[in-house]
Amino acid sequence: GLGITACTSSDQALGLLATRSFDVVISDLSRPEGRRAGLDLLAALRKTGNQVPYIVYAGSASASDVADATSSGAFGYTADPSTLLQLVTAAVAGRPA
């Protein structure tokens, strides 16, 4: 029952987030924009004051990447699809991760 909007760049995501309201953002960590593009997007989003729950879904979850994401204001970070669904459910319901 959730609607999904896919973006192919941080700039596209920021543009949409500036004009529309979303219940949760799911971002990868690394993409052609850079190895930590997902964290850069999170920082840019928080700089605008947008506090939408932000989940990083990456191919791996190193302790340092998880720590960086959570200290930057991410709602959660996972490399596991089941955990991703749990995080999204918690975010949409307004519960802490």
Tab-separated table of N, CA and C in Angstrom:
chain	number	residue	atom	x	y	z
A	1	GLY	N	0.781	-1.191	0.000
A	1	GLY	CA	0.000	0.000	0.000
A	1	GLY	C	0.830	1.265	0.000
A	2	LEU	N	2.133	1.138	-0.225
A	2	LEU	CA	2.984	2.328	-0.237
A	2	LEU	C	3.258	2.764	-1.668
A	3	GLY	N	3.318	4.062	-1.888
A	3	GLY	CA	3.744	4.598	-3.172
A	3	GLY	C	5.246	4.795	-3.152
A	4	ILE	N	5.896	4.555	-4.263
A	4	ILE	CA	7.351	4.668	-4.347
A	4	ILE	C	7.713	5.623	-5.471
A	5	THR	N	8.631	6.524	-5.191
A	5	THR	CA	9.178	7.429	-6.196
A	5	THR	C	10.665	7.156	-6.291
A	6	ALA	N	11.132	6.760	-7.455
A	6	ALA	CA	12.551	6.452	-7.642
A	6	ALA	C	13.282	7.673	-8.189
A	7	CYS	N	14.489	7.877	-7.691
A	7	CYS	CA	15.360	8.951	-8.164
A	7	CYS	C	16.683	8.341	-8.590
A	8	THR	N	17.327	8.965	-9.550
A	8	THR	CA	18.609	8.450	-10.032
A	8	THR	C	19.791	9.306	-9.623
A	9	SER	N	19.536	10.376	-8.875
A	9	SER	CA	20.640	11.220	-8.407
A	9	SER	C	20.226	11.954	-7.141
A	10	SER	N	21.204	12.424	-6.415
A	10	SER	CA	20.929	13.216	-5.221
A	10	SER	C	20.239	14.523	-5.588
A	11	ASP	N	20.650	15.147	-6.669
A	11	ASP	CA	20.020	16.402	-7.092
A	11	ASP	C	18.539	16.195	-7.394
A	12	GLN	N	18.221	15.103	-8.076
A	12	GLN	CA	16.827	14.810	-8.366
A	12	GLN	C	16.050	14.584	-7.071
A	13	ALA	N	16.637	13.837	-6.140
A	13	ALA	CA	15.980	13.573	-4.859
A	13	ALA	C	15.746	14.869	-4.088
A	14	LEU	N	16.753	15.721	-4.022
A	14	LEU	CA	16.604	16.991	-3.301
A	14	LEU	C	15.529	17.866	-3.933
A	15	GLY	N	15.460	17.861	-5.259
A	15	GLY	CA	14.424	18.627	-5.939
A	15	GLY	C	13.037	18.145	-5.581
A	16	LEU	N	12.839	16.833	-5.570
A	16	LEU	CA	11.536	16.281	-5.198
A	16	LEU	C	11.221	16.534	-3.730
A	17	LEU	N	12.218	16.372	-2.877
A	17	LEU	CA	12.001	16.566	-1.445
A	17	LEU	C	11.708	18.024	-1.100
A	18	ALA	N	12.111	18.933	-1.963
A	18	ALA	CA	11.830	20.355	-1.738
A	18	ALA	C	10.395	20.715	-2.105
A	19	THR	N	9.764	19.877	-2.928
A	19	THR	CA	8.432	20.225	-3.413
A	19	THR	C	7.335	19.256	-2.995
A	20	ARG	N	7.724	18.111	-2.462
A	20	ARG	CA	6.742	17.091	-2.070
A	20	ARG	C	7.067	16.561	-0.685
A	21	SER	N	6.072	16.010	-0.053
A	21	SER	CA	6.243	15.405	1.261
A	21	SER	C	6.317	13.888	1.115
A	22	PHE	N	7.268	13.270	1.815
A	22	PHE	CA	7.434	11.824	1.792
A	22	PHE	C	7.440	11.314	3.227
A	23	ASP	N	6.988	10.083	3.406
A	23	ASP	CA	6.961	9.472	4.730
A	23	ASP	C	8.305	8.902	5.133
A	24	VAL	N	9.120	8.529	4.169
A	24	VAL	CA	10.431	7.934	4.428
A	24	VAL	C	11.273	8.043	3.162
A	25	VAL	N	12.574	8.163	3.339
A	25	VAL	CA	13.518	8.148	2.226
A	25	VAL	C	14.421	6.934	2.413
A	26	ILE	N	14.580	6.165	1.350
A	26	ILE	CA	15.526	5.047	1.339
A	26	ILE	C	16.592	5.404	0.320
A	27	SER	N	17.839	5.357	0.747
A	27	SER	CA	18.940	5.706	-0.144
A	27	SER	C	20.025	4.648	-0.069
A	28	ASP	N	20.670	4.434	-1.192
A	28	ASP	CA	21.873	3.629	-1.158
A	28	ASP	C	23.001	4.484	-0.608
A	29	LEU	N	24.134	3.880	-0.355
A	29	LEU	CA	25.271	4.627	0.169
A	29	LEU	C	26.145	5.132	-0.968
A	30	SER	N	26.496	4.243	-1.849
A	30	SER	CA	27.437	4.546	-2.923
A	30	SER	C	26.721	4.537	-4.266
A	31	ARG	N	27.076	5.499	-5.096
A	31	ARG	CA	26.571	5.553	-6.466
A	31	ARG	C	27.562	6.365	-7.288
A	32	PRO	N	27.335	6.543	-8.577
A	32	PRO	CA	28.320	7.250	-9.399
A	32	PRO	C	28.714	8.640	-8.876
A	33	GLU	N	27.857	9.251	-8.070
A	33	GLU	CA	28.169	10.567	-7.500
A	33	GLU	C	29.280	10.485	-6.458
A	34	GLY	N	29.521	9.309	-5.916
A	34	GLY	CA	30.570	9.143	-4.915
A	34	GLY	C	30.288	7.979	-3.997
A	35	ARG	N	31.330	7.488	-3.335
A	35	ARG	CA	31.207	6.328	-2.472
A	35	ARG	C	30.289	6.573	-1.279
A	36	ARG	N	30.178	7.820	-0.854
A	36	ARG	CA	29.334	8.150	0.301
A	36	ARG	C	28.218	9.126	-0.097
A	37	ALA	N	27.758	9.000	-1.328
A	37	ALA	CA	26.730	9.909	-1.847
A	37	ALA	C	25.462	9.871	-1.000
A	38	GLY	N	25.128	8.714	-0.456
A	38	GLY	CA	23.939	8.616	0.391
A	38	GLY	C	24.053	9.441	1.653
A	39	LEU	N	25.252	9.478	2.228
A	39	LEU	CA	25.460	10.308	3.421
A	39	LEU	C	25.505	11.785	3.061
A	40	ASP	N	26.033	12.094	1.884
A	40	ASP	CA	26.028	13.485	1.417
A	40	ASP	C	24.599	13.968	1.198
A	41	LEU	N	23.756	13.098	0.638
A	41	LEU	CA	22.350	13.445	0.448
A	41	LEU	C	21.671	13.668	1.794
A	42	LEU	N	21.957	12.811	2.750
A	42	LEU	CA	21.384	12.973	4.094
A	42	LEU	C	21.796	14.318	4.690
A	43	ALA	N	23.065	14.660	4.578
A	43	ALA	CA	23.547	15.934	5.128
A	43	ALA	C	22.855	17.117	4.445
A	44	ALA	N	22.717	17.050	3.126
A	44	ALA	CA	22.065	18.133	2.391
A	44	ALA	C	20.594	18.246	2.787
A	45	LEU	N	19.949	17.123	2.975
A	45	LEU	CA	18.542	17.116	3.377
A	45	LEU	C	18.371	17.712	4.764
A	46	ARG	N	19.209	17.300	5.703
A	46	ARG	CA	19.105	17.822	7.071
A	46	ARG	C	19.436	19.316	7.110
A	47	LYS	N	20.337	19.758	6.243
A	47	LYS	CA	20.698	21.171	6.193
A	47	LYS	C	19.495	22.041	5.811
A	48	THR	N	18.559	21.471	5.047
A	48	THR	CA	17.358	22.216	4.667
A	48	THR	C	16.317	22.207	5.787
A	49	GLY	N	16.572	21.420	6.839
A	49	GLY	CA	15.622	21.315	7.943
A	49	GLY	C	14.647	20.164	7.794
A	50	ASN	N	14.739	19.418	6.712
A	50	ASN	CA	13.838	18.289	6.481
A	50	ASN	C	14.252	17.127	7.375
A	51	GLN	N	13.342	16.676	8.216
A	51	GLN	CA	13.621	15.595	9.174
A	51	GLN	C	12.916	14.291	8.807
A	52	VAL	N	12.580	14.101	7.548
A	52	VAL	CA	11.949	12.863	7.110
A	52	VAL	C	12.830	11.675	7.523
A	53	PRO	N	12.222	10.584	7.997
A	53	PRO	CA	13.036	9.408	8.327
A	53	PRO	C	13.844	8.956	7.105
A	54	TYR	N	15.124	8.738	7.309
A	54	TYR	CA	16.067	8.448	6.228
A	54	TYR	C	16.744	7.115	6.528
A	55	ILE	N	16.604	6.175	5.620
A	55	ILE	CA	17.183	4.844	5.797
A	55	ILE	C	18.212	4.604	4.709
A	56	VAL	N	19.391	4.175	5.115
A	56	VAL	CA	20.427	3.797	4.158
A	56	VAL	C	20.332	2.294	3.950
A	57	TYR	N	20.181	1.899	2.697
A	57	TYR	CA	20.122	0.483	2.316
A	57	TYR	C	21.288	0.234	1.381
A	58	ALA	N	22.304	-0.433	1.889
A	58	ALA	CA	23.555	-0.587	1.147
A	58	ALA	C	23.917	-2.055	0.998
A	59	GLY	N	24.888	-2.315	0.147
A	59	GLY	CA	25.345	-3.679	-0.090
A	59	GLY	C	26.064	-4.280	1.094
A	60	SER	N	26.619	-3.442	1.928
A	60	SER	CA	27.283	-3.912	3.143
A	60	SER	C	27.054	-2.879	4.234
A	61	ALA	N	27.248	-3.313	5.458
A	61	ALA	CA	26.998	-2.425	6.593
A	61	ALA	C	28.209	-2.438	7.515
A	62	SER	N	29.265	-1.736	7.111
A	62	SER	CA	30.441	-1.655	7.978
A	62	SER	C	30.105	-0.820	9.199
A	63	ALA	N	30.763	-1.130	10.286
A	63	ALA	CA	30.498	-0.414	11.543
A	63	ALA	C	30.713	1.086	11.386
A	64	SER	N	31.736	1.481	10.644
A	64	SER	CA	32.006	2.917	10.493
A	64	SER	C	30.933	3.603	9.652
A	65	ASP	N	30.444	2.943	8.592
A	65	ASP	CA	29.386	3.539	7.780
A	65	ASP	C	28.081	3.657	8.569
A	66	VAL	N	27.760	2.627	9.340
A	66	VAL	CA	26.555	2.668	10.166
A	66	VAL	C	26.661	3.800	11.186
A	67	ALA	N	27.806	3.917	11.830
A	67	ALA	CA	28.008	4.971	12.825
A	67	ALA	C	27.908	6.347	12.184
A	68	ASP	N	28.517	6.515	11.011
A	68	ASP	CA	28.441	7.803	10.316
A	68	ASP	C	26.996	8.157	9.966
A	69	ALA	N	26.251	7.173	9.502
A	69	ALA	CA	24.866	7.435	9.112
A	69	ALA	C	24.007	7.801	10.316
A	70	THR	N	24.116	7.040	11.378
A	70	THR	CA	23.274	7.325	12.540
A	70	THR	C	23.663	8.641	13.210
A	71	SER	N	24.953	8.939	13.249
A	71	SER	CA	25.364	10.214	13.850
A	71	SER	C	24.963	11.408	12.976
A	72	SER	N	24.702	11.149	11.700
A	72	SER	CA	24.261	12.208	10.790
A	72	SER	C	22.748	12.366	10.763
A	73	GLY	N	22.050	11.509	11.510
A	73	GLY	CA	20.608	11.645	11.596
A	73	GLY	C	19.798	10.619	10.838
A	74	ALA	N	20.438	9.543	10.371
A	74	ALA	CA	19.686	8.497	9.685
A	74	ALA	C	18.798	7.756	10.675
A	75	PHE	N	17.632	7.376	10.227
A	75	PHE	CA	16.697	6.583	11.032
A	75	PHE	C	17.231	5.166	11.193
A	76	GLY	N	17.895	4.664	10.145
A	76	GLY	CA	18.443	3.319	10.195
A	76	GLY	C	19.375	3.062	9.033
A	77	TYR	N	20.075	1.941	9.118
A	77	TYR	CA	21.045	1.548	8.096
A	77	TYR	C	21.032	0.026	8.063
A	78	THR	N	20.926	-0.546	6.884
A	78	THR	CA	20.934	-1.998	6.780
A	78	THR	C	21.407	-2.462	5.410
A	79	ALA	N	21.865	-3.691	5.378
A	79	ALA	CA	22.187	-4.368	4.135
A	79	ALA	C	21.253	-5.560	3.938
A	80	ASP	N	20.287	-5.711	4.852
A	80	ASP	CA	19.402	-6.866	4.860
A	80	ASP	C	17.990	-6.464	4.423
A	81	PRO	N	17.417	-7.144	3.420
A	81	PRO	CA	16.090	-6.752	2.942
A	81	PRO	C	14.985	-6.889	3.996
A	82	SER	N	15.054	-7.888	4.841
A	82	SER	CA	14.037	-8.046	5.886
A	82	SER	C	14.106	-6.900	6.889
A	83	THR	N	15.323	-6.519	7.240
A	83	THR	CA	15.500	-5.403	8.169
A	83	THR	C	15.033	-4.104	7.521
A	84	LEU	N	15.263	-3.967	6.226
A	84	LEU	CA	14.788	-2.774	5.515
A	84	LEU	C	13.272	-2.648	5.659
A	85	LEU	N	12.557	-3.738	5.449
A	85	LEU	CA	11.098	-3.692	5.583
A	85	LEU	C	10.681	-3.332	7.002
A	86	GLN	N	11.391	-3.850	7.994
A	86	GLN	CA	11.089	-3.515	9.388
A	86	GLN	C	11.329	-2.029	9.654
A	87	LEU	N	12.442	-1.502	9.132
A	87	LEU	CA	12.752	-0.086	9.316
A	87	LEU	C	11.713	0.807	8.647
A	88	VAL	N	11.328	0.472	7.435
A	88	VAL	CA	10.320	1.260	6.723
A	88	VAL	C	8.998	1.235	7.489
A	89	THR	N	8.592	0.056	7.937
A	89	THR	CA	7.358	-0.063	8.711
A	89	THR	C	7.413	0.789	9.974
A	90	ALA	N	8.532	0.732	10.675
A	90	ALA	CA	8.689	1.527	11.899
A	90	ALA	C	8.682	3.029	11.572
A	91	ALA	N	9.356	3.407	10.508
A	91	ALA	CA	9.417	4.829	10.131
A	91	ALA	C	8.035	5.363	9.770
A	92	VAL	N	7.300	4.608	8.983
A	92	VAL	CA	5.976	5.042	8.550
A	92	VAL	C	5.023	5.108	9.747
A	93	ALA	N	5.206	4.194	10.697
A	93	ALA	CA	4.345	4.180	11.879
A	93	ALA	C	4.791	5.208	12.917
A	94	GLY	N	5.964	5.840	12.703
A	94	GLY	CA	6.446	6.850	13.630
A	94	GLY	C	7.117	6.301	14.860
A	95	ARG	N	7.539	5.043	14.807
A	95	ARG	CA	8.205	4.428	15.953
A	95	ARG	C	9.712	4.589	15.815
A	96	PRO	N	10.442	4.623	16.931
A	96	PRO	CA	11.894	4.641	16.859
A	96	PRO	C	12.417	3.328	16.292
A	97	ALA	N	13.539	3.396	15.608
A	97	ALA	CA	14.132	2.192	14.998
A	97	ALA	C	14.632	1.239	16.050
